[in-house]
């Protein structure tokens, strides 16, 4: 099967996945409501101690990075469900590209994550967050967020291929997210974390995406925050794009190889 065939089959599978989601809208409530809850809690419960209104300018970039990272669990769960409930067995007997099944899942989750981005931006605007960047940097930031969503979905695909059941995929899909999202510069400056965690946080892709989003949208940290230092912070946009490229280069071939191995059984 050619690359064009894989893209064509991926689009067909993506339409099937989006139709399934449209008929079960309850499955999306968690994904769409979660960022709103995080924004409200962090802005109004903890935000007062972290900088008040100024912290809301800092917060939204972190919420975007955290939400898009968490959305990779959707890829893990729904792809695992297709694998273990026989849907992939049906695809296997059809004359279609093997990689098209994974591409369809990733693209469908990309669409839902774009809705999540819109919800976060609207919610942020409602609490006083504003975009202060120039149009070029804003467009570059939105492109970065979409690319990061595409990249991180391949991590979810690898987890789905590795798990032996939907329940295991759900657990594994969430297990790694908490340390990756919270040992980062998503909600406070990486330099404000304990010294033993600063190195991980500074080079964490979540930190890079959150910092790049703040720079792109023209948001500045509160006055009492330490300004993050080091190459990743000073070149956050470049480093964030590099992280996306590395994640895709590593996890997309692994997911494809695992799927081919499963298809041969």
PDB file of N, CA, C and O in Angstrom, residues 16-94:
ATOM      1  N   UNK A  16     -15.025   7.650  10.507  1.00  0.00           N
ATOM      2  CA  UNK A  16     -15.750   6.632  11.288  1.00  0.00           C
ATOM      3  C   UNK A  16     -15.612   6.913  12.783  1.00  0.00           C
ATOM      4  O   UNK A  16     -16.591   6.841  13.536  1.00  0.00           O
ATOM      5  N   UNK A  17     -14.393   7.274  13.224  1.00  0.00           N
ATOM      6  CA  UNK A  17     -14.170   7.536  14.647  1.00  0.00           C
ATOM      7  C   UNK A  17     -14.927   8.780  15.101  1.00  0.00           C
ATOM      8  O   UNK A  17     -15.495   8.813  16.208  1.00  0.00           O
ATOM      9  N   UNK A  18     -14.943   9.825  14.268  1.00  0.00           N
ATOM     10  CA  UNK A  18     -15.654  11.051  14.635  1.00  0.00           C
ATOM     11  C   UNK A  18     -17.163  10.819  14.659  1.00  0.00           C
ATOM     12  O   UNK A  18     -17.866  11.382  15.510  1.00  0.00           O
ATOM     13  N   UNK A  19     -17.657   9.986  13.746  1.00  0.00           N
ATOM     14  CA  UNK A  19     -19.087   9.653  13.761  1.00  0.00           C
ATOM     15  C   UNK A  19     -19.452   8.907  15.035  1.00  0.00           C
ATOM     16  O   UNK A  19     -20.495   9.170  15.653  1.00  0.00           O
ATOM     17  N   UNK A  20     -18.563   7.998  15.447  1.00  0.00           N
ATOM     18  CA  UNK A  20     -18.802   7.264  16.692  1.00  0.00           C
ATOM     19  C   UNK A  20     -18.848   8.215  17.878  1.00  0.00           C
ATOM     20  O   UNK A  20     -19.711   8.094  18.756  1.00  0.00           O
ATOM     21  N   UNK A  21     -17.913   9.184  17.909  1.00  0.00           N
ATOM     22  CA  UNK A  21     -17.897  10.149  19.007  1.00  0.00           C
ATOM     23  C   UNK A  21     -19.148  11.023  18.999  1.00  0.00           C
ATOM     24  O   UNK A  21     -19.702  11.364  20.043  1.00  0.00           O
ATOM     25  N   UNK A  22     -19.616  11.389  17.779  1.00  0.00           N
ATOM     26  CA  UNK A  22     -20.794  12.240  17.685  1.00  0.00           C
ATOM     27  C   UNK A  22     -22.030  11.536  18.222  1.00  0.00           C
ATOM     28  O   UNK A  22     -22.923  12.176  18.767  1.00  0.00           O
ATOM     29  N   UNK A  23     -22.056  10.210  18.086  1.00  0.00           N
ATOM     30  CA  UNK A  23     -23.211   9.455  18.563  1.00  0.00           C
ATOM     31  C   UNK A  23     -23.096   9.119  20.046  1.00  0.00           C
ATOM     32  O   UNK A  23     -24.043   8.629  20.653  1.00  0.00           O
ATOM     33  N   UNK A  24     -21.905   9.326  20.616  1.00  0.00           N
ATOM     34  CA  UNK A  24     -21.722   9.114  22.059  1.00  0.00           C
ATOM     35  C   UNK A  24     -21.071  10.359  22.653  1.00  0.00           C
ATOM     36  O   UNK A  24     -19.925  10.311  23.122  1.00  0.00           O
ATOM     37  N   UNK A  25     -21.774  11.479  22.648  1.00  0.00           N
ATOM     38  CA  UNK A  25     -21.155  12.747  23.097  1.00  0.00           C
ATOM     39  C   UNK A  25     -20.719  12.721  24.558  1.00  0.00           C
ATOM     40  O   UNK A  25     -19.860  13.499  24.943  1.00  0.00           O
ATOM     41  N   UNK A  26     -21.303  11.813  25.349  1.00  0.00           N
ATOM     42  CA  UNK A  26     -20.908  11.736  26.752  1.00  0.00           C
ATOM     43  C   UNK A  26     -19.430  11.428  26.919  1.00  0.00           C
ATOM     44  O   UNK A  26     -18.817  11.830  27.919  1.00  0.00           O
ATOM     45  N   UNK A  27     -18.849  10.724  25.917  1.00  0.00           N
ATOM     46  CA  UNK A  27     -17.431  10.371  26.010  1.00  0.00           C
ATOM     47  C   UNK A  27     -16.538  11.593  25.936  1.00  0.00           C
ATOM     48  O   UNK A  27     -15.382  11.563  26.372  1.00  0.00           O
ATOM     49  N   UNK A  28     -17.058  12.694  25.376  1.00  0.00           N
ATOM     50  CA  UNK A  28     -16.243  13.893  25.214  1.00  0.00           C
ATOM     51  C   UNK A  28     -16.369  14.869  26.377  1.00  0.00           C
ATOM     52  O   UNK A  28     -15.604  15.833  26.463  1.00  0.00           O
ATOM     53  N   UNK A  29     -17.337  14.630  27.259  1.00  0.00           N
ATOM     54  CA  UNK A  29     -17.572  15.576  28.349  1.00  0.00           C
ATOM     55  C   UNK A  29     -16.316  15.746  29.200  1.00  0.00           C
ATOM     56  O   UNK A  29     -15.912  16.868  29.536  1.00  0.00           O
ATOM     57  N   UNK A  30     -15.677  14.605  29.527  1.00  0.00           N
ATOM     58  CA  UNK A  30     -14.474  14.679  30.355  1.00  0.00           C
ATOM     59  C   UNK A  30     -13.380  15.481  29.663  1.00  0.00           C
ATOM     60  O   UNK A  30     -12.750  16.354  30.273  1.00  0.00           O
ATOM     61  N   UNK A  31     -13.176  15.208  28.371  1.00  0.00           N
ATOM     62  CA  UNK A  31     -12.116  15.896  27.643  1.00  0.00           C
ATOM     63  C   UNK A  31     -12.351  17.382  27.494  1.00  0.00           C
ATOM     64  O   UNK A  31     -11.415  18.174  27.525  1.00  0.00           O
ATOM     65  N   UNK A  32     -13.614  17.799  27.357  1.00  0.00           N
ATOM     66  CA  UNK A  32     -13.915  19.210  27.170  1.00  0.00           C
ATOM     67  C   UNK A  32     -14.134  19.935  28.491  1.00  0.00           C
ATOM     68  O   UNK A  32     -13.865  21.142  28.593  1.00  0.00           O
ATOM     69  N   UNK A  33     -14.647  19.224  29.495  1.00  0.00           N
ATOM     70  CA  UNK A  33     -14.918  19.868  30.783  1.00  0.00           C
ATOM     71  C   UNK A  33     -13.655  19.969  31.638  1.00  0.00           C
ATOM     72  O   UNK A  33     -13.503  20.913  32.417  1.00  0.00           O
ATOM     73  N   UNK A  34     -12.750  18.987  31.472  1.00  0.00           N
ATOM     74  CA  UNK A  34     -11.547  18.962  32.315  1.00  0.00           C
ATOM     75  C   UNK A  34     -10.723  20.243  32.239  1.00  0.00           C
ATOM     76  O   UNK A  34     -10.353  20.799  33.292  1.00  0.00           O
ATOM     77  N   UNK A  35     -10.409  20.767  31.025  1.00  0.00           N
ATOM     78  CA  UNK A  35      -9.603  22.005  31.002  1.00  0.00           C
ATOM     79  C   UNK A  35     -10.316  23.188  31.644  1.00  0.00           C
ATOM     80  O   UNK A  35      -9.660  24.039  32.251  1.00  0.00           O
ATOM     81  N   UNK A  36     -11.649  23.249  31.529  1.00  0.00           N
ATOM     82  CA  UNK A  36     -12.393  24.344  32.165  1.00  0.00           C
ATOM     83  C   UNK A  36     -12.249  24.259  33.679  1.00  0.00           C
ATOM     84  O   UNK A  36     -12.007  25.263  34.357  1.00  0.00           O
ATOM     85  N   UNK A  37     -12.377  23.032  34.205  1.00  0.00           N
ATOM     86  CA  UNK A  37     -12.248  22.843  35.654  1.00  0.00           C
ATOM     87  C   UNK A  37     -10.847  23.223  36.120  1.00  0.00           C
ATOM     88  O   UNK A  37     -10.673  23.901  37.143  1.00  0.00           O
ATOM     89  N   UNK A  38      -9.821  22.791  35.366  1.00  0.00           N
ATOM     90  CA  UNK A  38      -8.442  23.132  35.745  1.00  0.00           C
ATOM     91  C   UNK A  38      -8.228  24.645  35.716  1.00  0.00           C
ATOM     92  O   UNK A  38      -7.576  25.211  36.600  1.00  0.00           O
ATOM     93  N   UNK A  39      -8.758  25.312  34.688  1.00  0.00           N
ATOM     94  CA  UNK A  39      -8.595  26.767  34.589  1.00  0.00           C
ATOM     95  C   UNK A  39      -9.222  27.449  35.797  1.00  0.00           C
ATOM     96  O   UNK A  39      -8.602  28.317  36.444  1.00  0.00           O
ATOM     97  N   UNK A  40     -10.450  27.065  36.126  1.00  0.00           N
ATOM     98  CA  UNK A  40     -11.159  27.723  37.217  1.00  0.00           C
ATOM     99  C   UNK A  40     -10.491  27.458  38.570  1.00  0.00           C
ATOM    100  O   UNK A  40     -10.345  28.372  39.394  1.00  0.00           O
ATOM    101  N   UNK A  41     -10.086  26.201  38.804  1.00  0.00           N
ATOM    102  CA  UNK A  41      -9.461  25.869  40.088  1.00  0.00           C
ATOM    103  C   UNK A  41      -8.120  26.583  40.244  1.00  0.00           C
ATOM    104  O   UNK A  41      -7.840  27.210  41.273  1.00  0.00           O
ATOM    105  N   UNK A  42      -7.269  26.482  39.218  1.00  0.00           N
ATOM    106  CA  UNK A  42      -5.936  27.075  39.338  1.00  0.00           C
ATOM    107  C   UNK A  42      -5.988  28.600  39.341  1.00  0.00           C
ATOM    108  O   UNK A  42      -5.185  29.250  40.017  1.00  0.00           O
ATOM    109  N   UNK A  43      -6.947  29.170  38.597  1.00  0.00           N
ATOM    110  CA  UNK A  43      -7.021  30.632  38.530  1.00  0.00           C
ATOM    111  C   UNK A  43      -7.607  31.239  39.806  1.00  0.00           C
ATOM    112  O   UNK A  43      -7.108  32.261  40.293  1.00  0.00           O
ATOM    113  N   UNK A  44      -8.634  30.594  40.360  1.00  0.00           N
ATOM    114  CA  UNK A  44      -9.352  31.232  41.462  1.00  0.00           C
ATOM    115  C   UNK A  44      -9.065  30.600  42.830  1.00  0.00           C
ATOM    116  O   UNK A  44      -9.299  31.231  43.849  1.00  0.00           O
ATOM    117  N   UNK A  45      -8.611  29.331  42.877  1.00  0.00           N
ATOM    118  CA  UNK A  45      -8.307  28.709  44.168  1.00  0.00           C
ATOM    119  C   UNK A  45      -6.832  28.917  44.528  1.00  0.00           C
ATOM    120  O   UNK A  45      -6.504  29.357  45.629  1.00  0.00           O
ATOM    121  N   UNK A  46      -5.939  28.610  43.570  1.00  0.00           N
ATOM    122  CA  UNK A  46      -4.502  28.752  43.838  1.00  0.00           C
ATOM    123  C   UNK A  46      -3.924  30.040  43.253  1.00  0.00           C
ATOM    124  O   UNK A  46      -2.855  30.488  43.665  1.00  0.00           O
ATOM    125  N   UNK A  47      -4.601  30.592  42.278  1.00  0.00           N
ATOM    126  CA  UNK A  47      -4.051  31.745  41.569  1.00  0.00           C
ATOM    127  C   UNK A  47      -3.828  32.962  42.445  1.00  0.00           C
ATOM    128  O   UNK A  47      -2.904  33.743  42.213  1.00  0.00           O
ATOM    129  N   UNK A  48      -4.676  33.132  43.484  1.00  0.00           N
ATOM    130  CA  UNK A  48      -4.525  34.292  44.358  1.00  0.00           C
ATOM    131  C   UNK A  48      -3.176  34.317  45.046  1.00  0.00           C
ATOM    132  O   UNK A  48      -2.561  35.384  45.215  1.00  0.00           O
ATOM    133  N   UNK A  49      -2.687  33.129  45.448  1.00  0.00           N
ATOM    134  CA  UNK A  49      -1.388  33.051  46.119  1.00  0.00           C
ATOM    135  C   UNK A  49      -0.226  33.085  45.138  1.00  0.00           C
ATOM    136  O   UNK A  49       0.921  33.308  45.531  1.00  0.00           O
ATOM    137  N   UNK A  50      -0.509  32.856  43.850  1.00  0.00           N
ATOM    138  CA  UNK A  50       0.567  32.762  42.860  1.00  0.00           C
ATOM    139  C   UNK A  50       0.719  34.020  42.008  1.00  0.00           C
ATOM    140  O   UNK A  50       1.603  34.077  41.158  1.00  0.00           O
ATOM    141  N   UNK A  51      -0.148  35.005  42.206  1.00  0.00           N
ATOM    142  CA  UNK A  51       0.014  36.226  41.425  1.00  0.00           C
ATOM    143  C   UNK A  51      -1.285  36.865  40.995  1.00  0.00           C
ATOM    144  O   UNK A  51      -1.261  37.882  40.300  1.00  0.00           O
ATOM    145  N   UNK A  52      -2.426  36.248  41.387  1.00  0.00           N
ATOM    146  CA  UNK A  52      -3.721  36.842  41.067  1.00  0.00           C
ATOM    147  C   UNK A  52      -3.963  36.968  39.575  1.00  0.00           C
ATOM    148  O   UNK A  52      -3.780  36.013  38.821  1.00  0.00           O
ATOM    149  N   UNK A  53      -4.362  38.150  39.140  1.00  0.00           N
ATOM    150  CA  UNK A  53      -4.685  38.358  37.725  1.00  0.00           C
ATOM    151  C   UNK A  53      -3.482  38.099  36.832  1.00  0.00           C
ATOM    152  O   UNK A  53      -3.619  37.567  35.719  1.00  0.00           O
ATOM    153  N   UNK A  54      -2.280  38.460  37.308  1.00  0.00           N
ATOM    154  CA  UNK A  54      -1.073  38.227  36.495  1.00  0.00           C
ATOM    155  C   UNK A  54      -0.849  36.737  36.251  1.00  0.00           C
ATOM    156  O   UNK A  54      -0.319  36.330  35.209  1.00  0.00           O
ATOM    157  N   UNK A  55      -1.237  35.907  37.260  1.00  0.00           N
ATOM    158  CA  UNK A  55      -1.029  34.469  37.103  1.00  0.00           C
ATOM    159  C   UNK A  55      -1.909  33.905  35.990  1.00  0.00           C
ATOM    160  O   UNK A  55      -1.536  32.931  35.340  1.00  0.00           O
ATOM    161  N   UNK A  56      -3.086  34.507  35.761  1.00  0.00           N
ATOM    162  CA  UNK A  56      -3.965  34.021  34.691  1.00  0.00           C
ATOM    163  C   UNK A  56      -3.299  34.179  33.329  1.00  0.00           C
ATOM    164  O   UNK A  56      -3.519  33.383  32.425  1.00  0.00           O
ATOM    165  N   UNK A  57      -2.489  35.232  33.161  1.00  0.00           N
ATOM    166  CA  UNK A  57      -1.733  35.391  31.913  1.00  0.00           C
ATOM    167  C   UNK A  57      -0.738  34.256  31.733  1.00  0.00           C
ATOM    168  O   UNK A  57      -0.505  33.775  30.627  1.00  0.00           O
ATOM    169  N   UNK A  58      -0.162  33.814  32.866  1.00  0.00           N
ATOM    170  CA  UNK A  58       0.847  32.760  32.838  1.00  0.00           C
ATOM    171  C   UNK A  58       0.193  31.388  32.694  1.00  0.00           C
ATOM    172  O   UNK A  58       0.755  30.476  32.089  1.00  0.00           O
ATOM    173  N   UNK A  59      -1.025  31.257  33.247  1.00  0.00           N
ATOM    174  CA  UNK A  59      -1.652  29.947  33.404  1.00  0.00           C
ATOM    175  C   UNK A  59      -2.051  29.285  32.086  1.00  0.00           C
ATOM    176  O   UNK A  59      -1.866  28.079  31.912  1.00  0.00           O
ATOM    177  N   UNK A  60      -2.617  30.048  31.159  1.00  0.00           N
ATOM    178  CA  UNK A  60      -3.267  29.449  29.998  1.00  0.00           C
ATOM    179  C   UNK A  60      -2.292  28.641  29.135  1.00  0.00           C
ATOM    180  O   UNK A  60      -2.639  27.584  28.608  1.00  0.00           O
ATOM    181  N   UNK A  61      -1.064  29.113  28.992  1.00  0.00           N
ATOM    182  CA  UNK A  61      -0.075  28.334  28.235  1.00  0.00           C
ATOM    183  C   UNK A  61       0.137  26.962  28.853  1.00  0.00           C
ATOM    184  O   UNK A  61       0.252  25.949  28.140  1.00  0.00           O
ATOM    185  N   UNK A  62       0.176  26.889  30.178  1.00  0.00           N
ATOM    186  CA  UNK A  62       0.332  25.613  30.865  1.00  0.00           C
ATOM    187  C   UNK A  62      -0.887  24.721  30.720  1.00  0.00           C
ATOM    188  O   UNK A  62      -0.765  23.503  30.544  1.00  0.00           O
ATOM    189  N   UNK A  63      -2.071  25.334  30.792  1.00  0.00           N
ATOM    190  CA  UNK A  63      -3.297  24.546  30.631  1.00  0.00           C
ATOM    191  C   UNK A  63      -3.355  23.937  29.226  1.00  0.00           C
ATOM    192  O   UNK A  63      -3.747  22.772  29.051  1.00  0.00           O
ATOM    193  N   UNK A  64      -2.951  24.704  28.217  1.00  0.00           N
ATOM    194  CA  UNK A  64      -2.937  24.177  26.848  1.00  0.00           C
ATOM    195  C   UNK A  64      -2.003  22.967  26.749  1.00  0.00           C
ATOM    196  O   UNK A  64      -2.384  21.917  26.212  1.00  0.00           O
ATOM    197  N   UNK A  65      -0.775  23.109  27.270  1.00  0.00           N
ATOM    198  CA  UNK A  65       0.191  22.004  27.188  1.00  0.00           C
ATOM    199  C   UNK A  65      -0.294  20.794  27.974  1.00  0.00           C
ATOM    200  O   UNK A  65      -0.197  19.651  27.502  1.00  0.00           O
ATOM    201  N   UNK A  66      -0.844  21.035  29.158  1.00  0.00           N
ATOM    202  CA  UNK A  66      -1.308  19.912  29.988  1.00  0.00           C
ATOM    203  C   UNK A  66      -2.497  19.202  29.348  1.00  0.00           C
ATOM    204  O   UNK A  66      -2.540  17.973  29.293  1.00  0.00           O
ATOM    205  N   UNK A  67      -3.465  19.958  28.847  1.00  0.00           N
ATOM    206  CA  UNK A  67      -4.664  19.350  28.263  1.00  0.00           C
ATOM    207  C   UNK A  67      -4.327  18.534  27.025  1.00  0.00           C
ATOM    208  O   UNK A  67      -4.816  17.403  26.863  1.00  0.00           O
ATOM    209  N   UNK A  68      -3.485  19.075  26.148  1.00  0.00           N
ATOM    210  CA  UNK A  68      -3.135  18.344  24.934  1.00  0.00           C
ATOM    211  C   UNK A  68      -2.353  17.076  25.266  1.00  0.00           C
ATOM    212  O   UNK A  68      -2.503  16.052  24.590  1.00  0.00           O
ATOM    213  N   UNK A  69      -1.530  17.137  26.304  1.00  0.00           N
ATOM    214  CA  UNK A  69      -0.803  15.925  26.721  1.00  0.00           C
ATOM    215  C   UNK A  69      -1.773  14.891  27.273  1.00  0.00           C
ATOM    216  O   UNK A  69      -1.687  13.700  26.947  1.00  0.00           O
ATOM    217  N   UNK A  70      -2.709  15.324  28.108  1.00  0.00           N
ATOM    218  CA  UNK A  70      -3.698  14.400  28.667  1.00  0.00           C
ATOM    219  C   UNK A  70      -4.572  13.788  27.569  1.00  0.00           C
ATOM    220  O   UNK A  70      -5.036  12.652  27.699  1.00  0.00           O
ATOM    221  N   UNK A  71      -4.825  14.534  26.496  1.00  0.00           N
ATOM    222  CA  UNK A  71      -5.696  14.011  25.435  1.00  0.00           C
ATOM    223  C   UNK A  71      -5.101  12.791  24.735  1.00  0.00           C
ATOM    224  O   UNK A  71      -5.815  12.062  24.044  1.00  0.00           O
ATOM    225  N   UNK A  72      -3.797  12.557  24.919  1.00  0.00           N
ATOM    226  CA  UNK A  72      -3.202  11.356  24.325  1.00  0.00           C
ATOM    227  C   UNK A  72      -3.801  10.088  24.926  1.00  0.00           C
ATOM    228  O   UNK A  72      -3.751   9.019  24.312  1.00  0.00           O
ATOM    229  N   UNK A  73      -4.388  10.204  26.130  1.00  0.00           N
ATOM    230  CA  UNK A  73      -5.017   9.030  26.746  1.00  0.00           C
ATOM    231  C   UNK A  73      -6.243   8.598  25.937  1.00  0.00           C
ATOM    232  O   UNK A  73      -6.613   7.426  25.945  1.00  0.00           O
ATOM    233  N   UNK A  74      -6.891   9.548  25.223  1.00  0.00           N
ATOM    234  CA  UNK A  74      -8.018   9.172  24.366  1.00  0.00           C
ATOM    235  C   UNK A  74      -7.547   8.215  23.269  1.00  0.00           C
ATOM    236  O   UNK A  74      -8.200   7.220  22.965  1.00  0.00           O
ATOM    237  N   UNK A  75      -6.397   8.553  22.659  1.00  0.00           N
ATOM    238  CA  UNK A  75      -5.855   7.680  21.614  1.00  0.00           C
ATOM    239  C   UNK A  75      -5.583   6.291  22.171  1.00  0.00           C
ATOM    240  O   UNK A  75      -5.917   5.281  21.544  1.00  0.00           O
ATOM    241  N   UNK A  76      -4.980   6.238  23.369  1.00  0.00           N
ATOM    242  CA  UNK A  76      -4.651   4.946  23.974  1.00  0.00           C
ATOM    243  C   UNK A  76      -5.911   4.122  24.227  1.00  0.00           C
ATOM    244  O   UNK A  76      -5.977   2.933  23.880  1.00  0.00           O
ATOM    245  N   UNK A  77      -6.923   4.748  24.800  1.00  0.00           N
ATOM    246  CA  UNK A  77      -8.127   4.002  25.195  1.00  0.00           C
ATOM    247  C   UNK A  77      -8.936   3.565  23.973  1.00  0.00           C
ATOM    248  O   UNK A  77      -9.317   2.391  23.851  1.00  0.00           O
ATOM    249  N   UNK A  78      -9.199   4.495  23.050  1.00  0.00           N
ATOM    250  CA  UNK A  78     -10.075   4.151  21.925  1.00  0.00           C
ATOM    251  C   UNK A  78      -9.397   3.203  20.941  1.00  0.00           C
ATOM    252  O   UNK A  78     -10.053   2.336  20.359  1.00  0.00           O
ATOM    253  N   UNK A  79      -8.085   3.356  20.747  1.00  0.00           N
ATOM    254  CA  UNK A  79      -7.391   2.420  19.864  1.00  0.00           C
ATOM    255  C   UNK A  79      -7.323   1.043  20.504  1.00  0.00           C
ATOM    256  O   UNK A  79      -7.496   0.017  19.825  1.00  0.00           O
ATOM    257  N   UNK A  80      -7.098   0.987  21.810  1.00  0.00           N
ATOM    258  CA  UNK A  80      -7.091  -0.300  22.512  1.00  0.00           C
ATOM    259  C   UNK A  80      -8.466  -0.960  22.445  1.00  0.00           C
ATOM    260  O   UNK A  80      -8.580  -2.179  22.293  1.00  0.00           O
ATOM    261  N   UNK A  81      -9.508  -0.138  22.516  1.00  0.00           N
ATOM    262  CA  UNK A  81     -10.865  -0.690  22.424  1.00  0.00           C
ATOM    263  C   UNK A  81     -11.093  -1.326  21.055  1.00  0.00           C
ATOM    264  O   UNK A  81     -11.659  -2.423  20.956  1.00  0.00           O
ATOM    265  N   UNK A  82     -10.635  -0.657  19.991  1.00  0.00           N
ATOM    266  CA  UNK A  82     -10.773  -1.230  18.647  1.00  0.00           C
ATOM    267  C   UNK A  82      -9.975  -2.521  18.512  1.00  0.00           C
ATOM    268  O   UNK A  82     -10.401  -3.475  17.860  1.00  0.00           O
ATOM    269  N   UNK A  83      -8.792  -2.543  19.144  1.00  0.00           N
ATOM    270  CA  UNK A  83      -7.933  -3.723  19.053  1.00  0.00           C
ATOM    271  C   UNK A  83      -8.528  -4.919  19.783  1.00  0.00           C
ATOM    272  O   UNK A  83      -8.494  -6.051  19.289  1.00  0.00           O
ATOM    273  N   UNK A  84      -9.074  -4.679  20.953  1.00  0.00           N
ATOM    274  CA  UNK A  84      -9.479  -5.789  21.808  1.00  0.00           C
ATOM    275  C   UNK A  84     -10.961  -6.135  21.706  1.00  0.00           C
ATOM    276  O   UNK A  84     -11.410  -7.088  22.320  1.00  0.00           O
ATOM    277  N   UNK A  85     -11.720  -5.340  20.962  1.00  0.00           N
ATOM    278  CA  UNK A  85     -13.136  -5.667  20.784  1.00  0.00           C
ATOM    279  C   UNK A  85     -13.444  -6.124  19.365  1.00  0.00           C
ATOM    280  O   UNK A  85     -14.608  -6.185  18.971  1.00  0.00           O
ATOM    281  N   UNK A  86     -12.413  -6.440  18.589  1.00  0.00           N
ATOM    282  CA  UNK A  86     -12.609  -7.089  17.298  1.00  0.00           C
ATOM    283  C   UNK A  86     -12.725  -6.173  16.097  1.00  0.00           C
ATOM    284  O   UNK A  86     -12.775  -6.665  14.960  1.00  0.00           O
ATOM    285  N   UNK A  87     -12.765  -4.855  16.303  1.00  0.00           N
ATOM    286  CA  UNK A  87     -12.924  -3.957  15.163  1.00  0.00           C
ATOM    287  C   UNK A  87     -11.715  -4.042  14.227  1.00  0.00           C
ATOM    288  O   UNK A  87     -11.861  -4.044  12.990  1.00  0.00           O
ATOM    289  N   UNK A  88     -10.521  -4.119  14.805  1.00  0.00           N
ATOM    290  CA  UNK A  88      -9.319  -4.199  13.974  1.00  0.00           C
ATOM    291  C   UNK A  88      -9.289  -5.505  13.187  1.00  0.00           C
ATOM    292  O   UNK A  88      -8.790  -5.552  12.063  1.00  0.00           O
ATOM    293  N   UNK A  89      -9.839  -6.580  13.759  1.00  0.00           N
ATOM    294  CA  UNK A  89      -9.915  -7.851  13.018  1.00  0.00           C
ATOM    295  C   UNK A  89     -10.756  -7.683  11.761  1.00  0.00           C
ATOM    296  O   UNK A  89     -10.478  -8.296  10.727  1.00  0.00           O
ATOM    297  N   UNK A  90     -11.802  -6.860  11.834  1.00  0.00           N
ATOM    298  CA  UNK A  90     -12.617  -6.597  10.648  1.00  0.00           C
ATOM    299  C   UNK A  90     -11.830  -5.792   9.616  1.00  0.00           C
ATOM    300  O   UNK A  90     -11.891  -6.062   8.423  1.00  0.00           O
ATOM    301  N   UNK A  91     -11.067  -4.777  10.108  1.00  0.00           N
ATOM    302  CA  UNK A  91     -10.250  -3.986   9.183  1.00  0.00           C
ATOM    303  C   UNK A  91      -9.201  -4.855   8.500  1.00  0.00           C
ATOM    304  O   UNK A  91      -8.841  -4.628   7.351  1.00  0.00           O
ATOM    305  N   UNK A  92      -8.702  -5.853   9.239  1.00  0.00           N
ATOM    306  CA  UNK A  92      -7.590  -6.663   8.737  1.00  0.00           C
ATOM    307  C   UNK A  92      -7.959  -7.426   7.472  1.00  0.00           C
ATOM    308  O   UNK A  92      -7.102  -7.694   6.627  1.00  0.00           O
ATOM    309  N   UNK A  93      -9.215  -7.831   7.324  1.00  0.00           N
ATOM    310  CA  UNK A  93      -9.610  -8.631   6.154  1.00  0.00           C
ATOM    311  C   UNK A  93      -9.954  -7.742   4.966  1.00  0.00           C
ATOM    312  O   UNK A  93     -10.263  -8.243   3.888  1.00  0.00           O
ATOM    313  N   UNK A  94      -9.915  -6.431   5.164  1.00  0.00           N
ATOM    314  CA  UNK A  94     -10.232  -5.506   4.080  1.00  0.00           C
ATOM    315  C   UNK A  94      -8.948  -5.100   3.343  1.00  0.00           C
ATOM    316  O   UNK A  94      -7.864  -5.089   3.936  1.00  0.00           O
TER     317      UNK A  94
END
